[in-house]
XYZ file of C-alpha atoms in Angstrom:
232
model
C -10.544 -15.313 -5.979
C -7.201 -13.721 -6.887
C -7.543 -10.202 -8.323
C -4.847 -7.921 -9.711
C -5.716 -4.420 -10.836
C -9.401 -5.321 -10.542
C -9.260 -8.411 -12.827
C -9.602 -11.996 -11.556
C -6.809 -14.388 -12.553
C -9.322 -17.133 -13.330
C -11.088 -14.848 -15.827
C -7.887 -14.351 -17.849
C -7.150 -17.963 -18.775
C -8.093 -21.549 -17.989
C -5.980 -21.811 -14.851
C -6.281 -23.518 -11.500
C -4.587 -21.686 -8.610
C -2.622 -24.340 -6.705
C -1.111 -22.230 -3.923
C -0.424 -18.662 -2.808
C 2.557 -18.037 -0.524
C 2.983 -14.668 1.202
C 6.541 -14.171 2.405
C 7.508 -12.501 5.681
C 8.450 -8.836 5.394
C 12.169 -8.387 4.786
C 13.740 -6.092 7.354
C 16.121 -3.256 6.495
C 18.589 -2.667 9.323
C 20.428 0.642 9.620
C 23.636 0.768 11.661
C 26.567 3.148 11.975
C 30.122 1.821 11.955
C 32.144 2.696 15.053
C 35.042 4.989 14.282
C 37.694 3.125 16.316
C 36.319 -0.039 17.892
C 35.013 -3.086 15.993
C 31.320 -3.416 15.300
C 28.544 -0.938 14.689
C 25.884 0.929 16.628
C 22.288 -0.060 15.857
C 20.110 2.786 14.576
C 16.777 1.354 13.490
C 14.968 -1.472 11.724
C 12.032 -1.126 9.355
C 9.968 -3.262 6.998
C 11.167 -3.223 3.411
C 9.510 -5.621 0.936
C 7.537 -8.844 0.734
C 6.660 -11.213 -2.092
C 3.475 -13.041 -3.032
C 4.139 -16.196 -5.074
C 1.196 -17.613 -7.007
C 1.508 -21.233 -8.176
C -0.990 -22.279 -10.826
C -1.743 -25.040 -13.320
C -2.456 -24.119 -16.941
C -5.260 -26.406 -18.054
C -5.311 -25.766 -21.823
C -4.410 -28.881 -23.818
C -4.417 -27.331 -27.284
C -1.026 -25.792 -28.139
C -2.439 -22.648 -29.737
C -4.809 -22.152 -26.830
C -1.901 -22.557 -24.413
C 0.104 -19.891 -26.245
C -2.854 -17.518 -26.155
C -3.360 -18.204 -22.445
C 0.308 -17.550 -21.647
C 0.174 -14.231 -23.469
C -3.056 -13.299 -21.670
C -1.447 -14.120 -18.299
C 1.571 -11.945 -19.085
C -0.659 -9.033 -20.124
C -2.723 -9.446 -16.960
C 0.319 -9.416 -14.678
C 2.214 -6.622 -16.468
C 2.025 -3.037 -15.173
C 4.275 -0.010 -15.062
C 3.525 0.706 -11.400
C 2.187 -1.204 -8.365
C -1.486 -2.133 -8.502
C -3.935 -3.567 -5.992
C -3.493 -7.305 -5.416
C -6.318 -9.022 -3.520
C -5.968 -12.552 -2.141
C -8.795 -15.003 -1.418
C -7.883 -15.349 2.274
C -7.600 -11.586 2.912
C -11.232 -10.487 2.711
C -11.590 -6.714 2.695
C -7.832 -6.152 2.305
C -5.410 -5.449 -0.527
C -1.678 -4.996 -1.004
C -0.010 -2.757 -3.590
C 2.319 -4.943 -5.669
C 3.976 -5.285 -9.053
C 4.859 -8.447 -10.965
C 8.615 -9.017 -10.732
C 8.774 -12.582 -12.124
C 6.615 -13.736 -15.025
C 5.765 -17.433 -15.482
C 8.016 -19.653 -17.576
C 5.927 -22.275 -19.330
C 6.510 -24.851 -22.020
C 4.275 -24.912 -25.082
C 4.579 -28.715 -25.208
C 3.720 -29.927 -21.705
C 0.104 -30.108 -20.675
C -1.126 -29.508 -17.132
C 2.098 -27.688 -16.399
C 2.597 -25.811 -13.130
C 3.814 -22.206 -13.361
C 4.618 -19.422 -10.936
C 4.101 -15.669 -10.838
C 5.890 -13.552 -8.229
C 4.525 -10.190 -7.117
C 6.630 -7.851 -4.990
C 5.239 -5.224 -2.649
C 7.400 -2.264 -1.695
C 4.782 -1.071 0.798
C 4.531 -4.457 2.443
C 1.386 -4.199 4.568
C -2.166 -5.249 3.731
C -4.548 -2.293 3.655
C -8.283 -2.252 4.309
C -10.486 -1.606 1.289
C -12.905 0.342 3.514
C -12.010 3.954 4.228
C -13.025 5.155 7.690
C -13.609 8.768 8.670
C -14.300 10.921 11.706
C -14.918 14.641 12.160
C -11.971 16.556 13.574
C -12.442 16.963 17.318
C -14.294 13.646 17.644
C -12.301 10.774 19.257
C -11.939 7.580 17.197
C -10.213 4.193 17.369
C -7.826 2.780 14.775
C -7.559 -1.023 14.591
C -5.100 -3.287 12.786
C -1.513 -4.283 13.502
C 0.324 -1.421 11.753
C -0.150 2.377 11.704
C -2.801 3.341 9.140
C -2.813 5.456 6.019
C -4.265 8.720 7.354
C -5.234 12.073 5.851
C -6.954 15.211 7.091
C -9.252 16.690 4.450
C -11.022 20.013 4.716
C -13.185 21.865 2.214
C -12.482 25.530 2.799
C -15.290 27.664 1.393
C -13.354 30.811 2.252
C -9.785 31.691 3.187
C -8.771 30.725 6.733
C -6.088 32.563 8.676
C -3.332 30.451 10.279
C -5.267 27.138 10.444
C -3.935 24.486 12.826
C -4.494 20.800 13.653
C -3.367 19.003 16.804
C -3.335 15.517 18.293
C -3.042 16.930 21.801
C 0.740 16.759 21.842
C 1.945 17.994 18.458
C 0.498 20.701 16.209
C 0.528 21.384 12.463
C 0.153 25.100 11.746
C -0.011 26.898 8.411
C 1.081 30.524 8.181
C -1.031 33.203 6.580
C -4.260 32.929 4.617
C -5.122 29.450 3.321
C -7.955 28.676 0.903
C -10.519 28.530 -0.437
C -10.356 25.011 -1.853
C -9.815 21.350 -0.985
C -7.062 20.995 1.626
C -5.401 17.594 2.153
C -2.821 16.832 4.850
C -1.176 13.445 4.310
C 0.147 12.450 7.730
C 2.078 9.447 6.428
C 3.945 11.208 3.607
C 4.010 14.551 5.445
C 2.637 16.594 2.558
C 0.024 19.365 2.408
C -1.868 20.280 -0.765
C -4.597 22.730 -1.708
C -6.585 21.778 -4.820
C -3.834 19.255 -5.629
C -0.974 21.770 -5.416
C 1.636 21.728 -2.662
C 1.426 24.514 -0.087
C 4.292 23.281 2.088
C 5.693 26.827 1.848
C 2.962 27.790 4.358
C 4.106 25.151 6.854
C 5.080 26.993 10.050
C 8.591 25.643 10.527
C 10.030 25.046 13.123
C 7.006 25.630 15.364
C 4.899 23.010 13.566
C 5.460 19.298 13.978
C 3.871 16.603 11.784
C 2.359 13.905 13.986
C 2.444 10.318 12.774
C -0.645 8.087 12.354
C -0.977 5.745 15.327
C -3.006 2.715 16.359
C -5.609 2.901 19.094
C -7.184 6.060 20.473
C -6.949 9.236 18.372
C -8.403 12.725 18.711
C -7.310 15.261 16.104
C -8.658 18.783 16.430
C -8.975 21.373 13.681
C -11.072 21.857 10.561
C -12.357 19.064 8.339
C -12.412 15.294 8.761
C -9.827 12.577 9.348
C -9.801 9.686 6.856
C -7.871 6.461 7.406
C -7.417 2.926 6.107
C -6.317 0.280 8.588
C -3.309 -1.937 7.848
C -2.070 -5.390 8.861
C 1.150 -7.418 8.630
C-alpha cells in the first residue's frame, strides 16, 4: 500500500498502482577552483535529493467520475511541506517527500496511465520505530546511514554546567540549566529547553557537537538517547 501523509492512494480514487520507481540519490559535489593551474581541488560529496515516481492507471470510465478522481488525486498529493511517504516494499520505513509533478490526464481516454513524482530533499528512508537507551548505557545503531538522534532529559530542577560525552567529544552548557524538557538534536546541532533555544549556554569553544554514527555508541550524561535508523 502506498501512503502519503497517512492516507492510502488506493483509498483516494479508483486507481491501480502500476509501478513505483525510486531514483538513486543525486550527489552534490563541492570543489574549489585552483587559482593558477587548470582544474579544481575536490572538497566533499554529499547526498542531495531523490525522486519517487508513481505510475498508476485511473480505472474510472465515467467522465464525471474521472474528473472527480483527478481532483481527489491532486488534493491527496498536494502539501505545503514534505510529508511522510510510505512505499509497499519498505516495511517499517518512510521518506519525507513533497509532490513536485502532478499527473496529467485526459478526461476522454479510459484506462489511462498517469504519473506522480515526489521529491525528497532528505533522501534517506527512516525507520518508523523510535529506539531509545539511557545515557551511560551502550547501544547499537543499525542501518546504512547515520541516524536521526536526540538526547532528551527532563530536568526537575536546575542543573549546573550539565555535560554529555561520547567518549571523545563533549557538549557542555554553561551556568544553571532547567528545570524543563531539554532536547539536544545531534543532527541539526540545536539545543532547546521547553521548545526555546538555549544555544547561548553552549560552552564555545570548549564544547564540540558529536555527530550521530552507526554501530557502537555510548553517550554519557543526563536523560536518554533517542534515534531512528536510516537506509539508502
